[in-house]
Coordinates of C-alpha atoms in Angstrom, one line a residue:
M1 CA 243.9 -50.8 -43.7
A2 CA 245.0 -47.4 -44.6
K3 CA 243.9 -45.1 -42.2
R4 CA 242.4 -42.9 -44.3
Y5 CA 239.3 -45.3 -44.9
V6 CA 238.8 -46.5 -41.9
F7 CA 235.6 -43.5 -41.5
L8 CA 234.3 -44.8 -44.9
V9 CA 234.5 -48.2 -43.6
L10 CA 232.8 -47.6 -40.4
V11 CA 230.1 -45.6 -42.2
L12 CA 229.3 -47.6 -44.7
A13 CA 228.8 -50.4 -42.0
I14 CA 225.7 -48.7 -41.0
L15 CA 223.8 -47.6 -44.1
S16 CA 220.8 -49.1 -43.8
G17 CA 220.9 -50.8 -47.2
C18 CA 217.7 -49.8 -47.8
G19 CA 218.0 -47.3 -50.8
A20 CA 214.9 -46.2 -52.5
S21 CA 214.5 -48.7 -55.4
E22 CA 210.8 -47.7 -55.4
N23 CA 209.6 -45.3 -58.2
V24 CA 209.2 -42.2 -56.8
E25 CA 210.3 -38.4 -57.4
N26 CA 213.8 -37.9 -55.3
P27 CA 215.2 -34.9 -54.9
P28 CA 218.9 -35.4 -57.0
W29 CA 221.8 -35.7 -55.7
T30 CA 223.0 -32.4 -56.9
S31 CA 220.5 -30.3 -54.9
L32 CA 222.1 -32.3 -51.8
Q33 CA 225.8 -31.9 -52.3
G34 CA 227.6 -29.5 -50.5
T35 CA 230.0 -26.7 -51.8
I36 CA 233.5 -26.3 -51.6
Q37 CA 235.6 -22.5 -51.8
Q38 CA 238.8 -22.2 -51.7
L39 CA 240.4 -19.4 -49.1
T40 CA 242.7 -17.0 -49.6
S41 CA 245.0 -15.9 -46.4
E42 CA 243.2 -12.4 -46.5
D43 CA 239.3 -14.6 -46.6
A44 CA 240.7 -16.5 -43.7
G45 CA 241.6 -13.8 -41.4
G46 CA 245.4 -14.5 -42.2
N47 CA 244.9 -18.5 -43.0
S48 CA 244.2 -20.2 -46.4
G49 CA 242.0 -23.1 -46.6
I50 CA 238.6 -24.3 -47.8
I51 CA 235.4 -23.5 -46.4
Y52 CA 232.4 -26.3 -46.8
R53 CA 228.8 -25.5 -46.9
N54 CA 225.5 -27.9 -47.3
P55 CA 222.4 -25.6 -47.5
A56 CA 220.2 -28.8 -47.3
F57 CA 221.4 -30.4 -44.1
G58 CA 222.1 -26.9 -42.3
F59 CA 225.8 -27.2 -41.6
G60 CA 229.4 -25.9 -42.7
C61 CA 232.6 -25.9 -41.7
V62 CA 236.2 -24.2 -42.4
L63 CA 239.7 -25.7 -42.6
N64 CA 242.9 -24.1 -42.8
E65 CA 245.9 -24.9 -44.8
N66 CA 246.9 -27.8 -43.0
W67 CA 244.3 -29.7 -44.0
I68 CA 244.0 -31.5 -47.7
Y69 CA 241.0 -31.9 -49.4
A70 CA 239.5 -35.0 -51.8
D71 CA 238.5 -33.5 -55.0
D72 CA 236.0 -35.2 -57.0
A73 CA 237.7 -37.9 -58.0
G74 CA 239.2 -38.6 -54.5
L75 CA 235.6 -38.7 -53.4
E76 CA 234.7 -41.2 -56.3
A77 CA 237.4 -43.1 -55.2
R78 CA 236.7 -43.4 -51.7
R79 CA 232.9 -44.4 -52.3
E80 CA 234.0 -47.1 -54.8
A81 CA 236.2 -48.6 -52.0
A82 CA 233.2 -48.2 -49.3
Q83 CA 230.8 -49.4 -52.4
K84 CA 232.5 -52.8 -51.9
T85 CA 231.3 -53.3 -48.2
D86 CA 227.8 -53.0 -49.3
E87 CA 226.5 -52.9 -52.9
A88 CA 222.8 -52.3 -51.9
A89 CA 223.2 -49.2 -50.3
D90 CA 222.4 -45.9 -52.1
F91 CA 225.3 -43.3 -51.1
F92 CA 227.6 -40.6 -52.4
V93 CA 230.5 -38.9 -50.7
D94 CA 230.1 -35.6 -49.8
F95 CA 233.4 -34.5 -48.7
Y96 CA 236.8 -36.1 -47.1
A97 CA 239.5 -33.5 -46.0
Y98 CA 242.3 -35.1 -43.6
A99 CA 245.1 -33.7 -41.5
S100 CA 248.4 -33.3 -43.5
D101 CA 250.3 -35.2 -40.6
E102 CA 247.2 -37.7 -41.1
S103 CA 246.3 -37.1 -37.3
A104 CA 242.4 -36.9 -38.4
S105 CA 240.0 -36.6 -41.0
V106 CA 236.7 -35.6 -41.4
G107 CA 233.8 -36.7 -44.3
G108 CA 229.9 -36.6 -45.0
I109 CA 228.4 -39.6 -46.7
V110 CA 224.8 -38.6 -47.8
E111 CA 222.1 -42.0 -48.0
N112 CA 219.3 -42.5 -49.7
M113 CA 216.9 -44.4 -47.2
G114 CA 214.1 -44.5 -49.6
V115 CA 210.3 -44.0 -49.1
L116 CA 209.8 -46.3 -46.6
Y117 CA 212.3 -45.9 -44.0
G118 CA 212.5 -41.9 -44.7
A119 CA 209.0 -41.9 -43.5
I120 CA 209.5 -43.8 -40.3
W121 CA 212.9 -43.3 -39.2
D122 CA 214.1 -40.1 -37.6
E123 CA 218.1 -39.0 -36.6
T124 CA 217.3 -40.9 -33.5
Q125 CA 216.0 -44.4 -35.0
Y126 CA 218.7 -44.4 -37.6
L127 CA 221.4 -43.9 -34.4
K128 CA 219.8 -46.9 -32.7
H129 CA 220.3 -48.7 -35.9
S130 CA 223.6 -47.4 -36.5
L131 CA 224.9 -48.4 -33.0
E132 CA 223.7 -52.2 -33.7
Q133 CA 225.5 -52.4 -36.9
I134 CA 228.7 -51.0 -35.7
E135 CA 228.9 -53.3 -33.0
S136 CA 227.9 -56.2 -35.1
Y137 CA 231.0 -55.2 -37.4
L138 CA 233.6 -54.3 -34.7
E139 CA 233.1 -58.3 -33.9
V140 CA 235.0 -59.2 -37.4
T141 CA 236.9 -56.3 -38.2
E142 CA 240.5 -55.5 -37.4
L143 CA 239.6 -52.2 -35.2
E144 CA 240.8 -53.7 -32.3
Y145 CA 239.3 -53.2 -28.5
G146 CA 236.2 -51.3 -30.4
I147 CA 233.7 -49.3 -28.2
A148 CA 230.3 -47.8 -29.4
Q149 CA 228.3 -45.8 -27.5
R150 CA 226.1 -42.8 -27.8
Q151 CA 227.5 -39.4 -27.2
D152 CA 225.0 -36.6 -28.3
I153 CA 226.9 -33.4 -29.4
S154 CA 226.3 -29.9 -30.2
L155 CA 226.9 -28.9 -33.9
G156 CA 226.8 -25.6 -35.3
G157 CA 224.7 -24.8 -32.1
T158 CA 222.0 -27.1 -32.6
E159 CA 221.7 -30.6 -30.4
R160 CA 222.5 -33.8 -33.1
P161 CA 221.9 -37.5 -32.0
S162 CA 225.9 -39.0 -32.3
V163 CA 227.6 -42.2 -31.6
R164 CA 231.2 -42.1 -30.7
V165 CA 233.5 -45.1 -31.4
T166 CA 236.6 -45.7 -29.7
G167 CA 239.5 -48.9 -30.5
S168 CA 242.6 -49.3 -32.0
V169 CA 243.8 -49.6 -35.7
Q170 CA 247.3 -51.3 -36.4
D171 CA 248.3 -50.4 -32.9
V172 CA 247.2 -47.0 -32.9
P173 CA 244.8 -45.3 -30.6
M174 CA 241.3 -44.1 -32.9
Y175 CA 238.4 -42.0 -32.2
Q176 CA 235.4 -41.4 -34.2
R177 CA 232.2 -39.3 -33.8
Q178 CA 229.3 -40.2 -36.3
V179 CA 226.7 -37.5 -36.5
Y180 CA 223.2 -37.6 -37.8
I181 CA 221.6 -34.9 -39.7
K182 CA 218.2 -35.9 -41.9
H183 CA 216.4 -33.9 -45.1
G184 CA 213.2 -35.8 -46.4
D185 CA 214.3 -39.5 -47.1
Y186 CA 217.8 -38.4 -46.7
M187 CA 220.5 -38.7 -44.1
A188 CA 223.7 -37.1 -43.6
I189 CA 226.4 -38.8 -41.4
L190 CA 229.1 -36.4 -40.8
S191 CA 232.2 -38.4 -39.5
I192 CA 235.2 -37.3 -37.5
T193 CA 238.1 -39.5 -36.9
C194 CA 241.7 -38.8 -34.8
Y195 CA 244.5 -41.1 -34.7
R196 CA 246.4 -41.2 -31.3
V197 CA 244.8 -38.1 -29.5
D198 CA 241.3 -37.2 -29.4
I199 CA 240.8 -33.8 -30.9
S200 CA 237.2 -34.2 -32.1
D201 CA 235.8 -31.4 -29.6
A202 CA 238.2 -28.9 -31.5
I203 CA 237.4 -30.1 -35.3
L204 CA 233.6 -30.0 -34.1
A205 CA 234.3 -26.3 -33.3
L206 CA 235.0 -25.9 -37.0
F207 CA 231.3 -26.2 -38.0
F208 CA 228.7 -23.4 -38.2
P209 CA 224.9 -23.4 -39.2
V210 CA 224.1 -22.7 -42.8
T211 CA 220.8 -21.4 -44.1

């Protein structure tokens, strides 16, 4: 399994698969998508890179020139790869970037939970569902010695429900944080995946609130 796709497979393992099939008016995907701005060295205090913002879900992050951001074609390729895991899931990959040395990746997926689950599930209930799905997935995947547990974090100054997954991929230690942010009937799943060394706290520090 390519390391860059690990976060997608794990996230797809938790998607509720209860996307809106009802004939209801949901916000179009475009109103939920984040934006990417390319930074010059002057913008980033001497470093080039990118800045991601998503006002709908209230967060953004700054990644320096050591990160490679997936363009629209790259995001679609990852969505198609992940869709094979669960064809019923209604979601899109909002952003994805990986460190140039492939030591870490960060990405966001937005799921349409539909009217029913959108009304009765908050982030905590989604987290409980996530833990069950991830634990089931770890029993059959090639992610060895996988352990999933709740470990809430601060994202941009706000406490958020989070799951921490640890394991080994092809004998390489892997650490992942999944953070859940709800907006209407939609759930954003922010995923930070690290290999060999857990630097997720340092990556979380790159996030800031967006209004």
